[in-house]
Amino acid sequence: MAHLTAYSPVRSDDQNINGAENFNANSASNSQTKDKKLCWFGFAPCVLLFLAVVTMFLIGLLVGFYVKELENEDPSVTELCKEHQKDSQDYDVTKFVTYHDTLIYSIHGENFSKFVEKYGTKDPVTGSDLEARLSDEILQEFTKYSFTKVDVEEYDIVVPSADPSRPNRLEILHHNGSRQLDAYLTNRRDKIAKSSLKRNVTPTEWQNAFVAFSPPGEVQGSLVYGHYGLETDFQVLDAYNVSVQDKIVLLRLGKIPVASKVFNVESNGGKAVLLYWEPKDAEASHVELYNTTYIPFASATQFSTDLPTFWKPSIPCQTISVSHARTLMTHLSADPRNVKAPEDWQESVARTNTLGGSSGSFIVRLTVNNQPVKKVIKNIISTIPGQTEYDRYIIVGAPRTALPGQPQDAIASSSLLIQLARAFHNMHQRHKWKPAKGVKLISWGGTELSNLGVQHYIKSHRYLLEQRAMAYIDLSQTTLGNDTLEMQSPKGFYETIEKIIKNAVDPKTGEYTFSYTDNDDTTEPYNGDNSESPSSLFVHTLNLHTIKVQYKMNAGAVNSQSLMLELDMNHHFKYHLAVAHILIKTMLTLLDTPLLQRDVCRDTKNIQLMVHLTSNILDDCSGGNVTLAEAEDLCVEVERACEEFKNLTDTLMQTVGQSSVRMVSDIRMLFDRHLVVNKNGFLRNIMYPMSHVDGIAGANEMCVIGEKTRSWSSVQEFKQTLSESLTKILRTLSLYS
């Protein structure tokens, strides 16, 4: 059940401020009269007065020089001012530069320090005392600000969670009744699980390892190893004549959401799921695997367009440790001394992929004792209205909770969100300044529960978001190291963000020497298994392009969020500040530039490149039987239409006003939406993920399936869906070009 609560902002103190200004003006006038009289009584007062006037004059010159230097040092700001000036006759460039930089540099390390000192560094879970305190403070801060609207969206949910008195259980049973493995799935003896802050009383259901939303039940039977649980993984098993029907399926965490893995197991007839973190996957996903016996937590639910509510598993699911997984794989392998799974799972495991082999000597028993727990998921939303486009906005989001073992830096992210709201308020109070477009600052609830707060928000506002949302800026996990800055955004945003990064100060050197890498948002998901993260959710359901900047460590280093927090606390959060300044400047650029800063033609060329690469991969592996030639031809037509559209855009921008700017922005937004398709009731971006090595996701996997089964039906299905999306894009661009 959903609730919507609106909070009226505190009344503005404009009248008091005006009164204070009048009082100060009168006081200044009286002071000048007194100064004239003082000159009659001595030379010293006159000298002091003269020095004061000279000092004020010099300060004025320095301020002017500072503003000028800001403009000179950041060409992107100057260009932005010129663009904005087209639609405003009385626009003041100096004020524009000053307002932006004032807002950016109002974010302070001291504020991070005080906030972390108050709430600690450990991310809370939904329903904990710490999460309740954090929610209250965010709401109180948001409601202080006079020109914002504050909403609280609450959702009552029931989550099947672990029973504190009955841990879930995993057993390997021998045919004679003996047990090869009998494990209660709890971390209570693990010293890491006990190291929690006194102020953060974790709810009891998180004491034992479990998969949120998994139903209870006891299941026993043969085991099948299914790799990541991708659709193509099950097709490979079919090619080896390995059935998962009525089997328990062991899967690696990573690549796709847990809910998608379980859905695929159910679709293939499996009756239970075991999940574990392969260490290299955990490292890539920034999961803190404390040791090989640690049992992680997970969550499995997702938004479906074919269901009135969220999809949830109907079969028992459970996480296990690396040690448990290795024990199970040893029994799976034909030769226990040569266990190659999962690195080369197809050849070493798939052919003998049923526990106990043909003799059926061993079976697995899984007992899940999950019980229903009521939760309230709360999103706290501060809406800052736009001055010229009040119905267009950028979403800036920060998590408030995190899955244990997968820290999101929720405390520092919440601090940044509050500071940003306060900075907007102060700028409005002092200068009556508003951004051209609106901003929604959102504190997400339910992050550890498959980001259920984000999913509810998208489900409730999907059609408005399609029309009005222009970008999502992700404030989670802004620091994972102190070596290289990584930029993650669509190709069409690169140019804008590159300029901003090049004019930002690197906290390591104090110079404009940022070393950064650009990681296209459509390549591998940057949160690994958290492809159900807010960023990826927006990409898959709306193709709402996301922007994220992270400080990351060298490849091979331990990317620990906790370690980085400890390091940054000792340096006044200088790495958090560096990323925050870049993200805020990016946000302000997108807000105050009339035309949506998206190079659609650049995105089109990137799509064409990826389709061509994928076509070559399929052509090679199929021996010339399968290509994406039709899609490649469509890409050429789309690129031609895009160039014509760009020429029209340039003409409109020179001759027509705000209405043309809005139309062009609308078309650019519509371009993105056409890449979202419905697959088995779930929305997904057909171009996500893709890379400049492997092409569009699944290309190599489709090759494996085709080679093993001699059937290319999955490729034909992909070709049809891709062609339909490209045709929609072509029609949209051609209509307006």
XYZ file of C-alpha atoms in Angstrom:
737
model
C 0.000 0.000 0.000
C 1.416 3.369 -0.982
C 1.090 6.662 0.858
C 1.987 10.132 -0.385
C 2.664 12.861 2.139
C 3.366 16.453 1.171
C 5.235 18.817 3.476
C 4.789 22.568 3.114
C 8.125 24.350 3.174
C 8.922 26.884 5.853
C 7.760 30.403 4.982
C 10.404 32.619 3.453
C 11.948 35.326 5.617
C 12.109 37.803 2.729
C 10.320 40.509 4.727
C 12.750 40.218 7.605
C 15.667 40.316 5.188
C 14.298 43.427 3.467
C 13.801 45.076 6.830
C 17.361 44.285 7.781
C 18.594 45.784 4.512
C 16.688 49.035 5.149
C 18.047 49.218 8.671
C 21.598 48.677 7.402
C 21.126 51.364 4.738
C 19.952 53.931 7.322
C 22.800 52.958 9.615
C 25.292 53.476 6.791
C 23.876 56.952 6.063
C 24.141 57.985 9.710
C 27.655 56.577 9.853
C 28.786 58.749 6.952
C 27.491 61.864 8.719
C 29.341 60.930 11.880
C 32.542 60.318 9.905
C 32.379 63.854 8.477
C 32.076 65.275 11.955
C 34.989 63.202 13.214
C 37.282 64.771 10.607
C 36.879 68.120 12.329
C 38.250 66.700 15.584
C 41.459 65.010 14.447
C 43.660 63.794 11.656
C 43.831 60.104 12.695
C 40.116 59.325 12.160
C 40.300 60.808 8.647
C 43.337 58.667 7.803
C 41.559 55.545 9.045
C 38.513 56.417 6.973
C 40.663 56.929 3.871
C 42.405 53.567 4.389
C 39.048 51.819 4.776
C 37.783 53.284 1.499
C 40.973 52.267 -0.331
C 40.762 48.757 1.143
C 37.165 48.330 -0.011
C 38.119 49.540 -3.475
C 40.960 47.001 -3.701
C 38.681 44.210 -2.498
C 36.252 45.142 -5.232
C 39.006 44.909 -7.823
C 40.087 41.517 -6.504
C 36.542 40.157 -6.594
C 36.178 41.349 -10.166
C 39.491 39.755 -11.073
C 38.438 36.503 -9.393
C 35.221 36.341 -11.360
C 37.092 37.111 -14.565
C 39.639 34.386 -13.827
C 36.847 31.893 -13.246
C 35.471 32.746 -16.633
C 38.861 32.528 -18.315
C 39.880 29.278 -16.649
C 36.692 27.433 -17.575
C 35.821 27.844 -21.250
C 32.795 25.578 -20.792
C 31.283 28.153 -18.453
C 31.814 30.967 -20.949
C 30.228 28.940 -23.746
C 27.370 28.021 -21.459
C 26.788 31.684 -20.632
C 26.629 32.590 -24.317
C 24.106 29.830 -24.971
C 21.948 30.926 -22.068
C 22.182 34.560 -23.102
C 20.331 33.805 -26.362
C 17.086 33.420 -24.442
C 17.560 36.244 -21.944
C 17.981 39.852 -23.002
C 18.945 41.156 -19.567
C 21.189 38.235 -18.672
C 24.346 39.000 -16.689
C 27.225 36.645 -17.524
C 29.243 37.633 -14.467
C 26.347 36.821 -12.152
C 25.851 33.490 -13.898
C 29.467 32.457 -13.328
C 29.459 33.751 -9.767
C 26.209 32.010 -8.823
C 27.351 28.655 -10.158
C 30.723 28.751 -8.469
C 29.242 30.035 -5.228
C 26.843 27.094 -5.166
C 29.527 24.556 -6.081
C 32.023 25.687 -3.466
C 29.423 25.875 -0.706
C 29.932 22.107 -0.321
C 32.504 21.736 2.475
C 34.587 18.907 3.888
C 33.767 20.054 7.420
C 30.100 19.311 6.765
C 30.937 15.773 5.666
C 33.056 15.311 8.790
C 30.341 16.492 11.163
C 27.720 14.345 9.476
C 29.858 11.190 9.533
C 30.839 11.893 13.138
C 27.147 12.048 14.007
C 25.977 8.967 12.084
C 29.095 6.818 11.688
C 30.449 5.190 8.544
C 28.372 2.023 8.459
C 25.405 2.087 6.090
C 22.066 1.320 7.775
C 19.402 -1.147 6.644
C 15.713 -0.380 6.259
C 13.921 -0.295 9.596
C 17.037 0.195 11.734
C 17.289 2.951 14.351
C 20.056 4.608 12.325
C 17.954 4.660 9.162
C 15.047 6.227 11.075
C 17.295 8.974 12.480
C 18.842 9.605 9.095
C 15.407 9.852 7.442
C 14.208 12.324 10.049
C 17.213 14.587 9.577
C 16.967 14.578 5.776
C 13.276 15.426 5.965
C 13.838 18.187 8.527
C 16.619 19.701 6.431
C 14.580 19.588 3.220
C 11.574 21.259 4.846
C 13.656 24.226 6.023
C 14.136 25.556 2.530
C 11.654 28.153 1.440
C 11.312 27.685 -2.308
C 11.189 23.884 -2.485
C 8.342 21.410 -2.356
C 8.977 18.348 -0.188
C 7.171 15.028 -0.640
C 7.497 11.781 1.234
C 6.377 8.696 -0.646
C 5.883 5.707 1.636
C 5.234 2.134 0.571
C 4.149 -0.605 2.956
C 5.652 -3.941 1.946
C 6.025 -7.421 3.386
C 9.474 -8.943 2.950
C 10.135 -12.657 3.570
C 13.281 -12.479 5.718
C 15.391 -14.793 7.865
C 13.989 -16.147 11.096
C 16.442 -15.057 13.838
C 15.780 -18.212 15.855
C 16.019 -20.669 12.928
C 18.892 -20.126 10.465
C 18.425 -21.511 6.980
C 20.228 -24.795 6.356
C 22.210 -26.515 3.575
C 22.959 -30.259 3.575
C 24.637 -32.778 1.262
C 23.158 -36.207 1.950
C 24.728 -39.587 1.130
C 22.571 -42.453 -0.077
C 23.202 -44.321 3.202
C 21.876 -41.384 5.241
C 25.189 -39.817 6.243
C 25.796 -36.083 5.718
C 28.736 -34.786 3.714
C 27.786 -31.215 4.636
C 25.461 -29.813 7.286
C 25.658 -26.025 7.503
C 23.462 -23.514 9.283
C 23.672 -20.394 7.135
C 24.583 -17.725 9.648
C 27.472 -15.309 10.204
C 26.985 -14.951 13.942
C 30.402 -16.400 14.679
C 32.049 -14.155 12.129
C 33.782 -11.271 13.906
C 32.913 -8.938 11.016
C 29.213 -9.470 11.594
C 29.609 -8.365 15.210
C 31.496 -5.151 14.455
C 28.565 -2.744 14.266
C 28.213 0.701 15.767
C 26.316 0.877 19.027
C 24.066 3.531 17.539
C 23.066 1.256 14.651
C 20.825 -1.451 16.074
C 20.422 -3.796 13.119
C 17.011 -5.509 12.897
C 17.140 -9.121 14.021
C 16.195 -10.572 10.638
C 19.651 -9.551 9.328
C 21.464 -11.755 11.844
C 21.237 -14.798 9.580
C 22.112 -14.924 5.884
C 19.133 -14.968 3.504
C 17.728 -13.809 0.177
C 15.051 -11.180 0.721
C 11.678 -12.075 -0.846
C 12.513 -15.788 -1.038
C 9.558 -17.894 0.148
C 10.141 -20.509 2.873
C 10.299 -24.195 2.096
C 12.326 -27.384 2.234
C 13.602 -28.765 -1.071
C 15.880 -31.676 -1.832
C 17.143 -33.136 -5.069
C 19.987 -33.177 -7.575
C 22.126 -30.100 -8.157
C 22.944 -28.370 -11.443
C 25.564 -25.644 -11.889
C 24.126 -22.847 -14.072
C 26.944 -20.275 -14.151
C 25.465 -16.711 -13.940
C 21.911 -17.811 -14.637
C 21.692 -15.954 -17.946
C 19.197 -17.135 -20.547
C 22.118 -18.189 -22.698
C 23.612 -20.220 -19.832
C 20.513 -22.407 -19.737
C 20.603 -22.757 -23.498
C 24.183 -24.019 -23.210
C 23.022 -26.592 -20.647
C 20.327 -27.691 -23.069
C 23.002 -28.134 -25.718
C 24.783 -30.556 -23.351
C 21.482 -32.324 -22.623
C 21.591 -31.193 -18.997
C 18.127 -30.428 -17.654
C 17.387 -28.229 -14.649
C 13.826 -29.517 -14.385
C 13.068 -30.211 -10.700
C 16.703 -29.552 -9.795
C 18.409 -27.214 -7.329
C 20.517 -24.751 -9.353
C 23.842 -23.285 -8.165
C 24.587 -19.829 -9.623
C 27.291 -17.177 -9.420
C 26.245 -13.713 -8.334
C 26.996 -10.932 -10.808
C 26.193 -9.563 -14.288
C 22.392 -9.498 -13.879
C 20.065 -8.874 -10.922
C 19.299 -11.737 -8.552
C 15.620 -11.569 -9.502
C 16.491 -12.120 -13.173
C 18.566 -15.175 -12.265
C 15.760 -16.711 -10.227
C 13.200 -15.884 -12.932
C 15.316 -17.774 -15.484
C 15.614 -20.783 -13.157
C 11.843 -20.840 -12.663
C 11.283 -20.522 -16.417
C 13.433 -23.621 -16.970
C 11.710 -25.722 -14.310
C 14.204 -25.467 -11.439
C 12.837 -25.807 -7.901
C 15.425 -23.918 -5.805
C 18.405 -21.574 -6.210
C 21.755 -21.353 -4.415
C 23.845 -18.191 -4.927
C 27.453 -17.397 -4.111
C 30.100 -14.757 -4.842
C 33.055 -15.876 -6.903
C 35.908 -13.777 -5.382
C 36.847 -12.029 -8.627
C 33.201 -11.082 -9.207
C 32.939 -9.759 -5.667
C 36.044 -7.620 -6.145
C 34.739 -6.205 -9.424
C 31.418 -5.383 -7.754
C 33.043 -3.837 -4.642
C 31.518 -6.472 -2.377
C 33.457 -6.936 0.841
C 34.046 -10.698 1.024
C 35.463 -10.953 4.508
C 36.644 -14.563 4.081
C 35.707 -17.751 2.228
C 33.267 -18.753 4.971
C 31.327 -15.482 4.931
C 27.746 -15.882 3.660
C 26.490 -12.798 1.803
C 23.003 -11.329 1.706
C 20.941 -10.788 -1.432
C 17.509 -9.603 -2.564
C 15.256 -10.795 -5.376
C 12.365 -8.714 -6.665
C 11.855 -6.585 -9.763
C 9.342 -4.390 -11.568
C 7.280 -6.095 -14.277
C 4.992 -4.385 -16.770
C 2.889 -7.562 -17.018
C 2.078 -7.783 -13.318
C 0.056 -5.441 -11.080
C 2.760 -5.632 -8.428
C 6.457 -6.528 -8.323
C 7.666 -9.940 -9.388
C 8.867 -12.163 -6.520
C 10.337 -15.685 -6.461
C 8.017 -18.652 -6.041
C 10.855 -21.091 -5.240
C 13.271 -21.069 -2.260
C 16.500 -19.088 -2.751
C 19.557 -18.888 -0.529
C 23.073 -17.454 -0.504
C 26.020 -19.628 0.501
C 29.734 -19.042 1.140
C 32.633 -19.577 -1.261
C 33.628 -22.639 0.787
C 30.142 -24.111 0.458
C 30.207 -23.538 -3.304
C 33.626 -25.200 -3.650
C 32.376 -28.239 -1.734
C 29.363 -28.541 -4.006
C 31.511 -28.166 -7.146
C 33.875 -30.865 -5.953
C 30.955 -33.264 -5.926
C 29.830 -32.020 -9.331
C 33.179 -32.516 -11.027
C 33.977 -35.821 -12.671
C 37.491 -35.512 -11.253
C 37.580 -33.797 -7.818
C 41.271 -32.937 -8.390
C 40.436 -30.942 -11.504
C 37.643 -28.566 -10.546
C 37.778 -25.810 -13.188
C 34.359 -24.344 -12.645
C 33.469 -21.589 -12.980
C 36.366 -20.353 -15.178
C 35.801 -23.009 -17.828
C 32.463 -24.317 -16.706
C 31.069 -25.382 -20.084
C 33.709 -28.046 -20.768
C 34.576 -29.210 -17.253
C 31.226 -29.191 -15.514
C 28.287 -29.097 -17.900
C 28.739 -32.651 -19.205
C 28.682 -34.144 -15.694
C 26.571 -31.442 -14.170
C 24.229 -33.386 -11.928
C 25.312 -34.017 -8.349
C 26.098 -37.697 -7.842
C 26.272 -38.401 -11.576
C 24.277 -41.318 -12.944
C 24.389 -43.206 -9.671
C 22.533 -40.507 -7.780
C 24.676 -41.176 -4.690
C 24.271 -37.661 -3.315
C 21.441 -35.191 -3.030
C 21.230 -31.636 -1.728
C 18.703 -30.475 0.831
C 17.916 -26.783 1.292
C 15.755 -25.562 4.166
C 14.600 -21.941 4.071
C 12.808 -20.699 7.198
C 12.100 -17.160 6.026
C 9.178 -15.406 7.664
C 7.241 -12.267 6.652
C 8.469 -8.937 8.031
C 6.634 -5.653 7.501
C 8.710 -2.774 6.150
C 8.072 0.828 5.183
C 10.026 2.022 2.166
C 10.361 5.795 2.171
C 11.547 8.138 -0.586
C 12.144 11.751 0.500
C 11.880 14.134 -2.452
C 12.791 17.807 -2.550
C 11.649 19.497 -5.767
C 13.374 22.737 -6.762
C 11.311 24.467 -9.464
C 12.833 25.623 -12.725
C 12.619 29.275 -13.653
C 11.904 28.842 -17.376
C 11.124 25.124 -17.710
C 9.334 24.103 -14.541
C 8.143 20.810 -16.092
C 11.638 19.624 -17.032
C 13.978 18.337 -14.383
C 17.100 16.418 -13.533
C 17.004 13.782 -10.805
C 19.853 13.702 -8.286
C 19.693 10.637 -6.050
C 21.515 9.198 -3.054
C 20.921 5.885 -1.230
C 19.986 5.903 2.431
C 20.560 2.192 3.107
C 22.752 -0.604 1.761
C 22.918 -4.379 1.601
C 25.266 -5.652 4.333
C 28.634 -6.340 2.737
C 27.895 -4.080 -0.241
C 28.400 -0.547 1.144
C 26.968 2.360 -0.832
C 28.567 5.190 1.193
C 25.027 6.134 2.205
C 25.996 8.445 5.070
C 28.384 10.630 3.053
C 25.990 10.575 0.071
C 23.159 11.779 2.301
C 25.387 14.554 3.611
C 26.095 15.691 0.051
C 22.390 15.643 -0.798
C 21.562 17.826 2.217
C 24.401 20.240 1.485
C 23.207 20.559 -2.092
C 19.657 21.380 -0.998
C 20.985 23.956 1.469
C 23.196 25.539 -1.199
C 20.236 25.998 -3.571
C 18.242 27.539 -0.732
C 20.980 29.994 0.219
C 21.450 31.085 -3.387
C 17.739 31.724 -3.685
C 17.562 33.614 -0.397
C 20.471 35.876 -1.253
C 20.013 36.402 -4.974
C 16.509 35.086 -5.841
C 18.293 32.725 -8.226
C 16.641 29.604 -9.617
C 17.989 27.137 -12.177
C 16.405 27.267 -15.618
C 15.142 23.689 -15.270
C 13.946 21.921 -12.154
C 15.813 19.572 -9.849
C 14.550 16.637 -7.815
C 16.830 15.731 -4.931
C 15.809 12.257 -3.770
C 16.912 10.203 -0.791
C 16.143 6.615 -1.835
C 14.803 4.067 0.627
C 15.021 0.283 0.382
C 18.373 0.208 -1.410
C 19.264 -3.189 0.050
C 15.871 -4.588 -0.990
C 16.591 -4.596 -4.744
C 16.407 -0.791 -4.707
C 12.700 -1.074 -4.100
C 12.358 2.653 -3.402
C 13.643 3.466 -6.900
C 11.500 0.741 -8.453
C 8.356 2.097 -6.748
C 9.210 5.613 -7.889
C 9.630 4.541 -11.507
C 6.476 2.425 -11.395
C 4.413 5.277 -9.910
C 5.762 8.065 -12.163
C 6.889 6.221 -15.273
C 4.855 8.163 -17.835
C 5.714 11.551 -16.325
C 9.379 10.562 -16.160
C 9.317 9.671 -19.859
C 8.107 13.190 -20.675
C 9.980 15.308 -18.150
C 13.105 13.656 -16.731
C 16.266 14.628 -18.619
C 19.075 12.865 -16.736
C 19.927 11.050 -13.514
C 22.985 11.998 -11.452
C 24.110 9.229 -9.105
C 25.681 10.243 -5.792
C 26.326 6.711 -4.502
C 29.826 5.255 -4.099
C 31.593 8.421 -5.215
C 34.927 7.185 -3.843
C 36.312 3.670 -4.160
C 39.978 4.608 -4.189
C 42.287 7.582 -4.656
C 44.064 6.896 -7.907
C 42.013 7.597 -11.033
C 38.830 9.461 -11.687
C 36.346 7.410 -13.692
C 33.561 9.074 -15.640
C 30.507 7.020 -16.520
C 28.007 8.610 -18.872
C 26.505 8.260 -22.339
C 28.669 9.194 -25.299
C 26.434 12.192 -25.987
C 27.365 13.770 -22.625
C 31.118 13.170 -22.878
C 32.080 16.520 -24.337
C 30.278 18.481 -21.627
C 31.697 16.453 -18.730
C 35.209 16.304 -20.187
C 35.407 20.104 -20.153
C 34.291 20.187 -16.549
C 36.791 17.549 -15.422
C 39.673 19.263 -17.219
C 38.901 22.450 -15.305
C 38.630 20.765 -11.908
C 41.403 20.596 -9.328
C 42.820 17.157 -8.535
C 42.972 16.784 -4.729
C 46.168 14.732 -5.002
C 48.167 17.472 -6.698
C 46.211 20.682 -6.211
C 46.533 21.267 -9.952
C 44.364 20.855 -13.040
C 45.909 17.463 -13.676
C 43.030 15.037 -13.347
C 43.805 11.596 -14.711
C 40.488 10.111 -15.738
C 39.027 7.299 -17.788
C 35.734 7.435 -19.610
C 33.478 4.438 -19.151
C 30.409 4.646 -21.359
C 27.223 4.061 -19.377
C 26.290 1.366 -21.867
C 29.360 -0.766 -21.219
C 29.588 -3.207 -18.327
C 27.427 -2.067 -15.397
C 29.733 -0.254 -13.013
C 28.181 -1.818 -9.930
C 28.505 -5.410 -11.122
C 25.660 -7.363 -9.579
C 24.042 -4.086 -8.627
C 22.772 -3.785 -12.172
C 19.530 -3.254 -10.277
C 21.133 -0.065 -8.911
C 19.276 3.245 -9.424
C 21.426 4.084 -12.432
C 20.831 0.788 -14.182
C 17.134 0.799 -13.291
C 16.711 4.172 -14.973
C 18.706 2.978 -17.991
C 16.651 -0.188 -18.446
C 13.172 1.168 -17.765
C 13.439 4.644 -19.338
C 16.868 4.804 -20.965
C 17.236 7.874 -18.778
C 20.925 8.533 -19.169
C 22.877 8.517 -15.951
C 26.011 10.365 -14.961
C 28.371 9.051 -12.341
C 31.886 10.020 -11.343
C 34.031 7.897 -9.034
C 37.489 8.057 -7.584
C 38.806 4.523 -8.093
C 41.924 2.573 -7.195
C 44.480 0.937 -9.461
C 43.407 -2.255 -11.161
C 44.088 -5.153 -8.851
C 43.880 -3.062 -5.679
C 41.242 -3.824 -3.086
C 38.355 -1.515 -3.893
C 36.930 -1.212 -0.409
C 34.411 1.504 0.314
C 35.128 1.261 4.039
C 38.884 1.634 3.595
C 38.417 4.669 1.376
C 36.102 6.303 3.900
C 38.684 5.923 6.642
C 41.358 7.405 4.371
C 39.236 10.323 3.239
C 38.125 11.196 6.791
C 41.773 11.906 7.590
C 42.020 14.293 4.630
C 38.875 16.358 5.257
C 36.971 14.380 2.612
C 38.974 15.943 -0.202
C 38.215 13.071 -2.601
C 34.502 13.247 -1.866
C 34.681 16.989 -2.422
C 36.476 16.660 -5.759
C 33.839 14.297 -7.116
C 31.025 16.369 -5.610
C 32.244 19.570 -7.302
C 32.422 17.833 -10.696
C 28.970 16.293 -10.362
C 27.391 19.568 -9.207
C 29.007 21.542 -12.006
C 27.749 18.949 -14.492
C 24.262 19.214 -13.011
C 24.277 23.029 -13.221
C 25.483 22.910 -16.817
C 22.601 20.633 -17.781
C 20.127 22.733 -15.799
C 21.052 26.165 -17.125
C 21.739 25.329 -20.762
C 18.513 25.842 -22.753
C 19.143 22.950 -25.151
C 19.536 19.473 -23.679
C 23.284 18.796 -23.801
C 23.061 15.592 -25.781
C 24.881 14.861 -29.003
C 22.373 12.428 -30.484
C 24.446 11.976 -33.643
C 27.409 10.908 -31.550
C 25.212 8.299 -29.850
C 23.926 7.209 -33.260
C 27.448 6.650 -34.555
C 28.284 4.667 -31.438
C 25.231 2.455 -31.971
C 26.213 1.946 -35.595
C 29.722 0.920 -34.521
C 28.385 -1.563 -31.963
C 25.908 -3.094 -34.421
C 28.676 -3.469 -37.018
C 31.011 -5.095 -34.479
C 28.267 -7.461 -33.302
C 27.389 -8.368 -36.878
C 31.018 -9.291 -37.583
C 31.178 -11.459 -34.454
C 28.028 -13.344 -35.470
C 29.211 -13.633 -39.065
C 32.521 -15.184 -37.993
C 31.105 -17.685 -35.529
C 28.243 -18.764 -37.809
C 30.406 -19.213 -40.870
C 28.535 -16.497 -42.725
C 25.080 -17.836 -41.919
C 24.023 -14.984 -39.610
C 24.663 -11.235 -39.723
C 22.904 -8.043 -38.692
C 23.001 -6.629 -42.225
C 19.440 -5.232 -42.073
C 20.155 -3.473 -38.784
C 23.399 -2.080 -40.227
C 21.497 -0.634 -43.188
C 19.002 0.947 -40.794
C 21.886 2.461 -38.823
C 23.153 4.160 -41.975
C 19.679 5.632 -42.589
C 19.408 6.718 -38.947
C 22.793 8.450 -39.141
C 21.756 10.274 -42.320
C 18.469 11.367 -40.736
C 20.371 12.483 -37.628
C 22.659 14.745 -39.674
C 19.625 16.319 -41.350
C 18.015 16.761 -37.962
C 21.190 18.397 -36.661
C 21.192 20.878 -39.567
C 17.570 21.719 -38.843
C 18.416 22.162 -35.184
C 21.181 24.648 -35.988
C 18.775 26.661 -38.159
C 16.016 26.657 -35.547
C 18.384 27.741 -32.803
C 19.388 30.800 -34.850
C 15.928 31.913 -35.936
C 13.339 30.731 -33.422
C 13.105 30.999 -29.656
C 12.331 28.834 -26.678
C 9.659 26.698 -28.387
C 12.182 25.343 -30.879
C 14.697 24.616 -28.135
C 12.063 22.649 -26.288
C 11.053 20.700 -29.398
C 14.643 19.667 -30.089
C 15.093 18.547 -26.483
C 11.859 16.531 -26.691
C 13.090 14.701 -29.797
C 16.406 13.907 -28.146
C 14.561 12.446 -25.157
C 12.230 10.429 -27.417
C 15.260 9.029 -29.230
C 16.382 7.404 -25.990
C 13.012 5.887 -25.092
C 12.840 3.878 -28.345
C 15.720 1.657 -27.201
C 13.713 0.283 -24.240
C 11.887 -2.963 -25.085
C 9.596 -5.367 -23.226
C 11.086 -8.833 -22.822
C 9.136 -11.482 -20.912
C 7.267 -8.753 -19.067
C 10.385 -6.882 -17.968
C 11.746 -3.679 -19.475
C 15.322 -3.616 -20.700
C 17.540 -1.427 -22.849
C 18.354 -3.449 -25.940
C 21.760 -1.766 -26.301
C 22.835 -2.339 -22.681
C 25.445 -3.415 -21.909
C 27.776 -3.157 -24.872
C 31.526 -2.816 -25.237
C 33.998 -1.926 -27.949
C 35.440 -5.432 -27.726
C 32.479 -7.782 -27.419
C 29.810 -5.697 -29.133
C 26.230 -5.709 -27.913
C 25.641 -7.879 -24.841
C 25.142 -11.526 -25.590
C 26.902 -11.579 -28.975
C 29.546 -14.088 -27.888
C 26.985 -16.066 -25.906
C 24.710 -16.261 -28.958
C 27.706 -17.619 -30.844
C 28.239 -20.339 -28.243
C 24.580 -21.333 -28.382
C 24.549 -21.362 -32.159
C 27.685 -23.478 -32.361
C 26.426 -26.003 -29.803
C 22.807 -26.253 -30.937
C 23.166 -25.326 -34.631
C 20.164 -23.081 -34.065
C 20.285 -19.309 -34.476
C 16.768 -18.565 -33.240
C 18.028 -16.306 -30.434
C 19.884 -14.203 -33.016
C 16.775 -13.932 -35.181
C 14.777 -12.719 -32.186
C 17.439 -10.157 -31.341
C 17.614 -8.960 -34.964
C 13.872 -8.358 -35.073
C 13.785 -6.407 -31.806
C 16.810 -4.312 -32.771
C 15.353 -3.482 -36.193
C 12.055 -2.412 -34.634
C 13.819 -0.017 -32.253
C 15.985 1.466 -35.008
C 12.928 1.911 -37.240
C 11.162 3.893 -34.497
C 14.217 6.133 -34.100
C 14.400 6.654 -37.862
C 10.740 7.661 -38.055
C 11.136 10.111 -35.190
C 14.180 11.843 -36.701
C 12.734 11.834 -40.231
C 9.481 13.384 -39.037
C 11.306 16.466 -37.765
C 14.117 16.718 -40.335
